[in-house]
Short mmCIF file of C-alpha atoms in Angstrom, two decimals:
data_model
loop_
_atom_site.label_atom_id
_atom_site.label_comp_id
_atom_site.label_asym_id
_atom_site.label_seq_id
_atom_site.Cartn_x
_atom_site.Cartn_y
_atom_site.Cartn_z
CA MET A 1 11.26 -86.92 -41.19
CA SER A 2 9.43 -85.50 -44.10
CA GLY A 3 8.49 -82.41 -42.23
CA ILE A 4 11.89 -81.90 -41.00
CA ASN A 5 12.93 -82.04 -44.59
CA SER A 6 10.21 -79.76 -46.05
CA TYR A 7 11.29 -77.23 -43.20
CA SER A 8 14.81 -77.30 -43.97
CA THR A 9 14.07 -77.11 -47.85
CA PHE A 10 11.96 -73.93 -46.89
CA VAL A 11 14.64 -72.37 -44.77
CA ALA A 12 17.17 -72.78 -47.72
CA LYS A 13 15.03 -71.34 -50.26
CA ARG A 14 14.32 -68.39 -47.97
CA GLY A 15 17.95 -67.92 -47.43
CA GLN A 16 18.47 -67.89 -51.12
CA LEU A 17 15.68 -65.21 -51.72
CA GLU A 18 17.10 -62.97 -48.93
CA ASP A 19 20.50 -63.26 -50.59
CA GLN A 20 18.90 -62.38 -53.95
CA MET A 21 17.10 -59.55 -52.54
CA GLN A 22 20.40 -58.28 -50.78
CA ARG A 23 22.22 -58.40 -53.91
CA LYS A 24 19.25 -56.53 -55.90
CA LYS A 25 19.32 -53.90 -53.19
CA GLN A 26 22.90 -53.46 -53.49
CA SER A 27 22.63 -53.45 -57.13
CA ILE A 28 20.24 -50.69 -57.25
CA VAL A 29 22.18 -48.75 -54.49
CA ASP A 30 25.36 -48.84 -56.65
CA ASN A 31 23.35 -47.66 -59.85
CA ILE A 32 21.96 -44.65 -58.00
CA ASN A 33 25.26 -43.80 -56.51
CA ALA A 34 26.76 -44.04 -60.05
CA ASP A 35 23.61 -41.92 -61.37
CA GLN A 36 24.72 -39.37 -58.90
CA ASP A 37 28.35 -39.34 -59.53
CA ALA A 38 27.66 -39.06 -63.27
CA THR A 39 25.35 -36.01 -62.88
CA THR A 40 27.79 -34.25 -60.49
CA LYS A 41 30.48 -34.79 -63.00
CA ILE A 42 28.47 -33.41 -65.98
CA ARG A 43 27.39 -30.29 -63.92
CA TYR A 44 30.91 -29.75 -62.91
CA ILE A 45 31.92 -30.09 -66.77
CA ASN A 46 28.89 -27.68 -67.69
CA SER A 47 30.10 -24.99 -64.89
CA GLU A 48 33.96 -25.21 -66.05
CA LEU A 49 33.09 -25.53 -70.07
CA GLU A 50 35.37 -28.28 -70.36
CA LEU A 51 32.97 -30.61 -72.37
CA THR A 52 33.52 -28.88 -75.89
CA LEU A 53 36.12 -26.16 -75.08
CA PRO A 54 39.54 -27.18 -75.30
CA LEU A 55 42.43 -25.56 -73.25
CA LYS A 56 43.19 -22.76 -75.66
CA LYS A 57 39.58 -21.79 -76.07
CA GLN A 58 39.16 -21.75 -72.35
CA LYS A 59 42.22 -19.51 -72.06
CA ASP A 60 40.75 -17.05 -74.75
CA LEU A 61 37.43 -16.88 -73.34
CA ASP A 62 38.96 -16.02 -69.91
CA LYS A 63 40.80 -13.13 -71.51
CA TYR A 64 37.89 -11.90 -73.61
CA MET A 65 35.47 -11.97 -70.57
CA ASN A 66 38.04 -10.38 -68.14
CA ASN A 67 38.84 -7.45 -70.70
CA GLN A 68 35.40 -6.67 -72.01
CA GLU A 69 34.61 -3.48 -69.89
CA ASP A 70 38.24 -2.12 -70.86
CA ASP A 71 38.10 -3.16 -74.39
CA THR A 72 34.80 -1.32 -75.07
CA SER A 73 36.21 1.95 -73.49
CA LEU A 74 39.35 1.67 -75.65
CA ARG A 75 37.25 1.20 -78.84
CA LYS A 76 35.14 4.41 -77.93
CA PHE A 77 38.48 6.02 -77.68
CA LEU A 78 39.70 4.81 -81.06
CA VAL A 79 36.56 5.96 -82.65
CA PHE A 80 37.84 9.32 -82.81
CA GLY A 81 41.21 8.31 -84.32
CA VAL A 82 39.12 6.33 -87.13
CA GLN A 83 37.04 9.82 -87.81
CA TRP A 84 40.30 11.81 -88.00
CA ILE A 85 42.01 9.46 -90.40
CA SER A 86 39.07 9.63 -92.77
CA LEU A 87 38.80 13.30 -92.42
CA VAL A 88 42.44 13.68 -93.38
CA THR A 89 42.20 11.24 -96.14
CA GLU A 90 39.03 12.86 -97.81
CA ASN A 91 40.65 16.64 -97.51
CA LEU A 92 44.28 15.82 -97.85
CA LEU A 93 45.26 12.71 -99.43
CA SER A 94 42.99 13.13 -102.00
CA HIS A 95 43.82 16.43 -103.25
CA PRO A 96 46.52 15.32 -105.69
CA PHE A 97 44.01 13.21 -107.63
CA ILE A 98 41.41 16.17 -107.48
CA VAL A 99 44.13 18.17 -109.17
CA LEU A 100 44.80 15.71 -111.99
CA ARG A 101 41.15 15.06 -112.51
CA ARG A 102 40.47 19.01 -112.77
CA GLN A 103 43.32 19.50 -115.24
CA CYS A 104 42.19 16.62 -117.60
CA GLN A 105 38.63 18.20 -117.38
CA VAL A 106 39.40 21.66 -118.31
CA TYR A 107 41.66 20.68 -121.15
CA ASN A 108 39.26 20.72 -124.07
CA ALA A 109 42.06 19.98 -126.77
CA SER A 110 43.66 16.88 -125.00
CA LYS A 111 44.44 13.90 -126.96
CA ARG A 112 44.22 11.43 -124.36
CA PHE A 113 41.12 11.39 -122.08
CA HIS A 114 42.63 9.14 -119.46
CA LEU A 115 39.48 7.17 -118.65
CA HIS A 116 41.34 4.67 -116.62
CA PRO A 117 44.51 5.29 -114.27
CA PHE A 118 47.13 3.37 -116.35
CA THR A 119 47.40 6.13 -118.81
CA LEU A 120 47.97 8.84 -116.20
CA LEU A 121 51.01 6.90 -114.45
CA PRO A 122 53.53 8.02 -117.01
CA SER A 123 52.31 11.71 -116.93
CA ILE A 124 52.50 11.76 -113.30
CA VAL A 125 56.03 10.35 -113.40
CA HIS A 126 56.94 13.07 -115.97
CA LEU A 127 55.28 15.80 -113.76
CA HIS A 128 57.42 14.77 -110.68
CA ARG A 129 60.48 14.58 -112.59
CA ARG A 130 60.07 17.94 -114.02
CA GLN A 131 58.30 20.11 -111.30
CA GLY A 132 58.92 18.16 -108.03
CA LEU A 133 56.78 16.34 -105.64
CA THR A 134 54.69 19.26 -104.60
CA THR A 135 53.31 19.82 -108.04
CA LEU A 136 50.12 17.88 -107.27
CA TRP A 137 49.44 19.46 -103.96
CA LYS A 138 49.04 23.18 -105.57
CA GLY A 139 45.74 24.79 -104.46
CA LEU A 140 45.24 22.83 -101.28
CA GLY A 141 45.30 26.08 -99.20
CA SER A 142 42.81 27.82 -101.29
CA CYS A 143 40.60 24.51 -101.22
CA LEU A 144 40.73 24.15 -97.42
CA LEU A 145 39.65 28.11 -97.04
CA VAL A 146 36.78 27.69 -99.65
CA ARG A 147 35.42 24.70 -97.53
CA GLY A 148 35.92 26.43 -94.32
CA LEU A 149 34.04 29.63 -95.93
CA SER A 150 31.27 27.30 -97.05
CA LEU A 151 30.94 26.16 -93.44
CA ALA A 152 31.12 29.70 -92.00
CA VAL A 153 28.29 30.88 -94.56
CA ASP A 154 25.92 28.03 -93.55
CA ASP A 155 26.48 28.91 -89.96
CA ALA A 156 26.00 32.59 -90.30
CA ILE A 157 22.85 31.97 -92.66
CA SER A 158 21.34 29.61 -89.92
CA LYS A 159 21.88 32.00 -87.13
CA LEU A 160 20.39 34.84 -89.03
CA THR A 161 17.25 33.16 -90.25
CA SER A 162 17.20 29.98 -87.65
CA TRP A 163 16.92 27.69 -90.65
CA PRO A 164 18.53 24.43 -89.84
CA LYS A 165 22.07 23.61 -91.28
CA ASP A 166 21.68 20.04 -90.50
CA VAL A 167 18.64 17.56 -91.13
CA ASN A 168 17.89 14.04 -90.22
CA SER A 169 15.15 11.63 -90.08
CA GLN A 170 13.14 13.58 -87.75
CA THR A 171 13.09 16.77 -89.62
CA THR A 172 9.93 18.28 -90.96
CA LEU A 173 9.11 18.87 -94.44
CA LYS A 174 8.98 22.60 -93.63
CA ARG A 175 12.46 22.70 -91.93
CA PHE A 176 13.87 20.50 -94.69
CA GLY A 177 12.59 23.04 -97.33
CA GLN A 178 14.40 25.81 -95.23
CA HIS A 179 17.60 23.73 -95.12
CA VAL A 180 17.52 23.42 -99.01
CA LEU A 181 16.94 27.02 -99.19
CA LEU A 182 20.01 27.73 -97.05
CA LYS A 183 22.09 25.43 -99.14
CA CYS A 184 21.24 27.36 -102.21
CA ILE A 185 21.95 30.60 -101.03
CA SER A 186 25.43 29.36 -99.30
CA VAL A 187 26.39 27.67 -102.62
CA GLY A 188 25.55 30.65 -104.73
CA LEU A 189 27.65 33.05 -102.40
CA VAL A 190 30.72 30.55 -102.49
CA VAL A 191 30.63 30.12 -106.40
CA PRO A 192 33.05 32.81 -107.11
CA PHE A 193 35.68 31.72 -104.48
CA HIS A 194 35.34 28.17 -105.80
CA ALA A 195 36.20 29.42 -109.41
CA ALA A 196 39.21 31.25 -107.90
CA SER A 197 40.08 28.31 -106.01
CA LEU A 198 39.93 26.21 -109.29
CA VAL A 199 42.13 28.31 -111.11
CA GLU A 200 44.91 27.96 -108.25
CA THR A 201 44.40 24.12 -108.57
CA VAL A 202 45.01 23.73 -112.22
CA GLN A 203 47.53 26.26 -113.27
CA SER A 204 51.20 25.01 -113.87
CA ASP A 205 53.65 26.11 -111.43
CA ILE A 206 56.58 26.54 -114.05
CA ALA A 207 54.25 29.09 -116.14
CA SER A 208 52.55 30.84 -113.53
CA GLU A 209 53.23 32.92 -110.35
CA LYS A 210 52.38 30.97 -107.28
CA PRO A 211 49.40 32.66 -105.61
CA GLY A 212 49.46 34.05 -101.93
CA LEU A 213 47.33 32.24 -99.34
CA PHE A 214 44.61 34.71 -99.24
CA ASP A 215 44.40 35.66 -103.12
CA VAL A 216 41.58 33.13 -103.60
CA PHE A 217 39.27 35.87 -101.30
CA ARG A 218 40.55 38.70 -103.43
CA GLU A 219 40.01 36.98 -106.63
CA GLY A 220 36.51 35.71 -105.67
CA SER A 221 35.32 38.93 -104.46
CA LEU A 222 36.29 40.56 -107.64
CA ARG A 223 34.10 38.03 -109.42
CA LEU A 224 31.25 38.28 -107.06
CA PHE A 225 31.05 42.12 -107.11
CA PHE A 226 31.37 42.44 -111.07
CA TRP A 227 27.80 40.58 -111.19
CA SER A 228 26.88 41.85 -114.61
CA TYR A 229 29.82 42.38 -116.66
CA PRO A 230 33.03 40.12 -116.90
CA GLN A 231 36.14 41.34 -115.35
CA ARG A 232 38.16 40.77 -118.52
CA GLY A 233 38.06 39.17 -121.99
CA ARG A 234 35.89 36.06 -122.40
CA MET A 235 35.16 35.60 -118.46
CA LEU A 236 31.74 34.74 -117.87
CA PRO A 237 29.80 37.04 -115.41
CA ALA A 238 28.61 35.76 -112.06
CA TRP A 239 24.99 35.47 -112.81
CA ALA A 240 25.99 32.98 -115.54
CA LEU A 241 27.93 30.68 -113.07
CA ILE A 242 25.73 30.78 -110.00
CA GLY A 243 22.86 29.52 -111.52
CA PRO A 244 24.18 26.40 -112.91
CA SER A 245 26.84 25.98 -110.14
CA ALA A 246 23.96 26.34 -107.29
CA SER A 247 21.77 23.86 -109.18
CA LEU A 248 24.61 21.15 -109.32
CA GLY A 249 25.65 21.84 -105.90
CA VAL A 250 22.28 21.35 -104.40
CA THR A 251 21.46 18.40 -106.34
CA LYS A 252 24.77 16.61 -105.61
CA TYR A 253 24.11 17.38 -102.00
CA LEU A 254 20.52 16.13 -101.84
CA PHE A 255 21.34 12.96 -103.88
CA ASN A 256 24.49 12.36 -101.64
CA LEU A 257 22.31 12.56 -98.27
CA VAL A 258 19.78 10.18 -99.85
CA ILE A 259 22.43 7.55 -100.94
CA ARG A 260 24.32 7.94 -97.52
CA GLY A 261 21.12 7.36 -95.71
CA VAL A 262 20.27 4.28 -97.45
CA ALA A 263 23.62 2.74 -97.33
CA SER A 264 24.21 3.66 -93.59
CA ARG A 265 20.73 1.93 -92.85
CA ILE A 266 21.76 -1.12 -94.96
CA MET A 267 24.94 -1.65 -93.13
CA LEU A 268 23.38 -0.90 -89.74
CA ARG A 269 20.78 -3.34 -90.40
CA ARG A 270 23.38 -6.05 -91.25
CA GLN A 271 25.11 -5.45 -88.01
CA SER A 272 21.87 -5.59 -85.96
CA LEU A 273 21.28 -9.11 -87.83
CA VAL A 274 24.73 -10.28 -86.61
CA GLN A 275 24.09 -8.92 -83.09
CA GLU A 276 20.46 -10.64 -82.87
CA ASN A 277 22.47 -14.02 -82.27
CA CYS A 278 24.68 -12.41 -79.44
CA ASP A 279 23.91 -10.48 -76.15
CA SER A 280 24.20 -6.69 -76.97
CA THR A 281 26.27 -6.20 -74.16
CA PHE A 282 29.15 -8.10 -75.58
CA CYS A 283 28.60 -7.65 -79.20
CA ALA A 284 27.78 -4.00 -79.23
CA ASP A 285 30.97 -2.50 -80.91
CA PRO A 286 31.17 1.24 -81.38
CA LEU A 287 34.20 0.98 -84.11
CA GLU A 288 31.63 -1.39 -86.25
CA GLN A 289 29.04 1.23 -86.15
CA GLN A 290 31.60 3.81 -86.94
CA ASN A 291 32.86 1.85 -89.91
CA SER A 292 29.35 1.57 -91.19
CA GLU A 293 29.04 5.09 -91.20
CA ILE A 294 32.54 5.54 -92.81
CA TYR A 295 31.65 3.06 -95.38
CA GLY A 296 28.10 4.87 -96.08
CA ASN A 297 29.53 8.06 -96.72
CA LEU A 298 32.22 6.60 -98.94
CA ILE A 299 29.47 4.86 -101.05
CA ALA A 300 27.47 7.86 -101.11
CA THR A 301 30.31 10.08 -102.38
CA LEU A 302 31.57 7.85 -104.88
CA THR A 303 27.99 7.29 -106.39
CA THR A 304 27.59 10.95 -106.68
CA GLU A 305 30.86 11.88 -108.26
CA LEU A 306 30.33 9.03 -110.75
CA ILE A 307 26.76 10.39 -111.64
CA PHE A 308 27.57 13.84 -111.61
CA PHE A 309 30.92 13.63 -113.09
CA PRO A 310 29.90 15.24 -116.70
CA PHE A 311 28.15 18.05 -115.03
CA GLU A 312 31.28 18.83 -113.05
CA THR A 313 33.40 18.82 -116.28
CA ILE A 314 31.11 21.39 -117.66
CA LEU A 315 30.91 23.56 -114.65
CA HIS A 316 34.79 23.73 -114.42
CA ARG A 317 35.43 24.83 -117.94
CA LEU A 318 32.82 27.51 -117.55
CA GLN A 319 34.54 28.62 -114.46
CA LEU A 320 37.92 28.69 -115.83
CA GLN A 321 36.99 30.23 -119.05
CA GLY A 322 38.48 33.95 -119.67
CA THR A 323 40.93 33.35 -116.75
CA ARG A 324 44.03 33.07 -119.12
CA THR A 325 45.35 30.03 -117.15
CA ILE A 326 48.02 27.95 -118.35
CA ILE A 327 47.87 24.25 -117.31
CA ASP A 328 50.32 21.21 -117.54
CA ASN A 329 49.91 19.23 -120.67
CA LEU A 330 48.86 15.52 -119.21
CA ASP A 331 49.14 14.10 -122.62
CA ASN A 332 52.79 13.75 -121.87
CA GLY A 333 53.44 15.41 -118.56
CA TYR A 334 56.34 17.75 -120.10
CA ALA A 335 54.88 20.85 -121.88
CA VAL A 336 52.12 23.39 -120.85
CA VAL A 337 49.07 24.70 -122.68
CA PRO A 338 46.76 27.56 -122.38
CA ILE A 339 43.16 27.38 -121.99
CA LEU A 340 41.30 29.15 -124.69
CA THR A 341 37.49 28.70 -125.00
CA ASN A 342 34.49 30.64 -125.97
CA TYR A 343 31.41 29.03 -124.43
CA GLN A 344 28.15 31.14 -124.34
CA GLY A 345 26.73 29.05 -121.36
CA ALA A 346 26.33 25.75 -119.92
CA VAL A 347 24.21 24.31 -122.79
CA ASP A 348 26.69 25.75 -125.70
CA CYS A 349 29.47 23.93 -123.52
CA TYR A 350 27.78 20.70 -123.56
CA ARG A 351 27.00 20.88 -127.42
CA THR A 352 30.48 22.00 -128.32
CA THR A 353 32.04 19.07 -126.10
CA ILE A 354 29.80 16.43 -127.71
CA ILE A 355 30.51 17.61 -131.18
CA SER A 356 34.30 18.14 -130.90
CA GLU A 357 35.12 15.43 -128.37
CA GLY A 358 32.48 12.93 -128.37
CA PHE A 359 30.41 11.73 -125.16
CA ALA A 360 33.64 10.54 -123.52
CA GLY A 361 35.17 14.12 -123.58
CA LEU A 362 32.63 14.51 -120.54
CA TYR A 363 34.43 12.12 -118.57
CA LYS A 364 37.99 13.41 -119.13
CA GLY A 365 40.07 12.35 -115.98
CA PHE A 366 37.87 9.60 -114.76
CA GLY A 367 40.83 7.48 -114.10
CA ALA A 368 42.13 9.97 -111.47
CA MET A 369 38.82 9.68 -109.81
CA ILE A 370 39.29 5.91 -109.74
CA LEU A 371 43.02 6.35 -108.18
CA GLN A 372 41.40 8.66 -105.78
CA PHE A 373 38.94 6.36 -104.23
CA SER A 374 41.30 3.30 -104.48
CA VAL A 375 43.71 5.32 -102.44
CA HIS A 376 41.02 6.38 -100.03
CA ILE A 377 39.56 2.74 -99.40
CA ALA A 378 43.10 1.45 -98.93
CA VAL A 379 43.90 4.18 -96.33
CA ILE A 380 40.49 3.19 -94.53
CA LYS A 381 41.31 -0.61 -94.74
CA MET A 382 45.06 0.01 -93.24
CA ALA A 383 43.50 2.24 -90.60
CA GLN A 384 40.86 -0.45 -89.45
CA TRP A 385 44.01 -3.03 -89.44
CA ILE A 386 46.13 -0.65 -87.20
CA VAL A 387 43.27 -0.19 -84.95
CA THR A 388 42.37 -3.75 -84.51
CA LYS A 389 45.95 -4.74 -83.82
CA ILE A 390 46.17 -1.77 -81.14
CA THR A 391 43.03 -3.03 -79.74
CA GLU A 392 44.30 -6.67 -79.63
CA VAL A 393 47.73 -5.64 -78.05
CA ILE A 394 46.46 -2.95 -75.25
CA SER A 395 43.32 -4.84 -74.14
CA ASN A 396 44.82 -8.51 -74.62
CA ARG A 397 41.82 -9.47 -76.87
CA PRO A 398 41.92 -12.77 -78.81
CA PRO A 399 42.37 -11.98 -82.44
CA PRO A 400 39.23 -12.04 -84.71
CA CYS A 401 39.97 -15.26 -86.29
CA ILE A 402 40.00 -16.96 -82.80
CA VAL A 403 36.77 -15.11 -81.74
CA GLN A 404 35.24 -15.99 -84.99
CA TYR A 405 36.44 -19.73 -85.04
CA TYR A 406 35.32 -20.30 -81.27
CA ASN A 407 32.41 -17.88 -81.37
CA LEU A 408 33.48 -16.38 -78.15
CA GLU A 409 31.13 -13.56 -78.28
CA CYS A 410 28.20 -15.56 -78.40
CA VAL A 411 29.50 -17.93 -75.58
CA ALA A 412 30.36 -14.94 -73.49
CA GLY A 413 26.87 -13.42 -73.78
CA LYS A 414 24.73 -16.33 -73.99
CA SER A 415 26.74 -19.20 -72.68
CA SER A 416 23.67 -20.76 -70.91
CA SER A 417 21.76 -21.06 -74.15
CA THR A 418 24.57 -22.39 -76.51
CA THR A 419 25.28 -25.61 -78.02
CA ILE A 420 27.70 -26.48 -75.18
CA SER A 421 24.71 -26.34 -72.56
CA SER A 422 22.30 -27.98 -75.02
CA SER A 423 24.62 -31.12 -75.31
CA ILE A 424 25.34 -31.18 -71.62
CA SER A 425 21.49 -31.05 -70.75
CA SER A 426 20.74 -33.89 -73.30
CA THR A 427 23.62 -35.87 -71.51
CA GLU A 428 21.97 -35.08 -68.17
CA LEU A 429 18.71 -36.50 -69.57
CA ASP A 430 20.41 -39.58 -70.76
CA VAL A 431 21.98 -40.37 -67.42
CA HIS A 432 18.71 -39.82 -65.53
CA SER A 433 16.65 -42.20 -68.06
CA VAL A 434 19.55 -44.88 -67.46
CA GLY A 435 19.14 -44.43 -63.75
CA GLN A 436 15.20 -44.85 -64.00
CA ASN A 437 15.59 -47.86 -66.11
CA SER A 438 18.05 -49.25 -63.50
CA LEU A 439 15.30 -48.72 -60.66
CA LYS A 440 12.67 -50.19 -62.80
#
């Protein structure tokens, strides 16, 4: 009987152990299946970017990815538009402020120096009321003709002598010296025509006859051919003008070249640092590169004009002397005044200006230059905003705020290495570790 009882007890315990083993096996299988389901679900989330991307972000990313090629080609096309707007602003929209600046510079007896733009505003209003809206656009044709003549002279000298008319970082020292010599000759030949254009720019419309379109060539040729002797009165001979004008022109050009190169390199470097965090396929933007060049040129021009403003004042007074020019009186904007000076040269003009007008006399009309570059920057900003809106509308590209907030560019270029993938990978590791612990 005792043997039978022990055998039955053994069978009961064995059944209990088998039931326990079966439950453990079932629990292990369930854990493994749950682990596989969790891993599959996480991988699905990783492929669809649903873990951290909300619905709006996903839609924006899809639009951004699907329109990348069209967006790139469109932006390359719009680069030409930005260049054209910048060129028009520099040569046309800035002309009224150049007229104001030159009129202030050559008026040696003025009581107001117009060192800031607020004193110029009443005079501008009075000029428009008295002479009309076109009074500040006088001399525009002659200025454009002189600029075209300068480019033509550069091209002609380059073809005759094989000297380079443009330089870059790869230019040798010898070729750079030839380029500087080309600029010296070009500036020297254009100086008489620039002086004739200056007269048309500053003379009053109500007290002078309006010049013809090509009168600048006639007056410039007369001043160039009368090399040693003045044409009339107190007008300085050509040799007395070409030396200071060529020196100032070449120095300004070289200084502008250096500042423009430095500014452009700094901006391009900043852009490259931003692109290091994104794939160049998605982050390369021709408009951004063009904006860097435009702002580099603007910074170089502003710095150059600021530093060489006093020398420009002296040069303009020398060029206008003896031309019997009558200009508008910008002290009030109503009257007209003649320009009567008797400088013997650049040094005498500097000394006389310092003695009679003080050092601030060299900066007369500085407020007009502030207005000029303020308008220039405003136009460029407006052009960039318009181009951005056109790009968004045509290419269905998300607005910059959305791209920046969701970091779409970096997600599109490097989605496998973003924070999303990192968080998903860490989640996968956690699930696998749970499964291994359950198996143990």
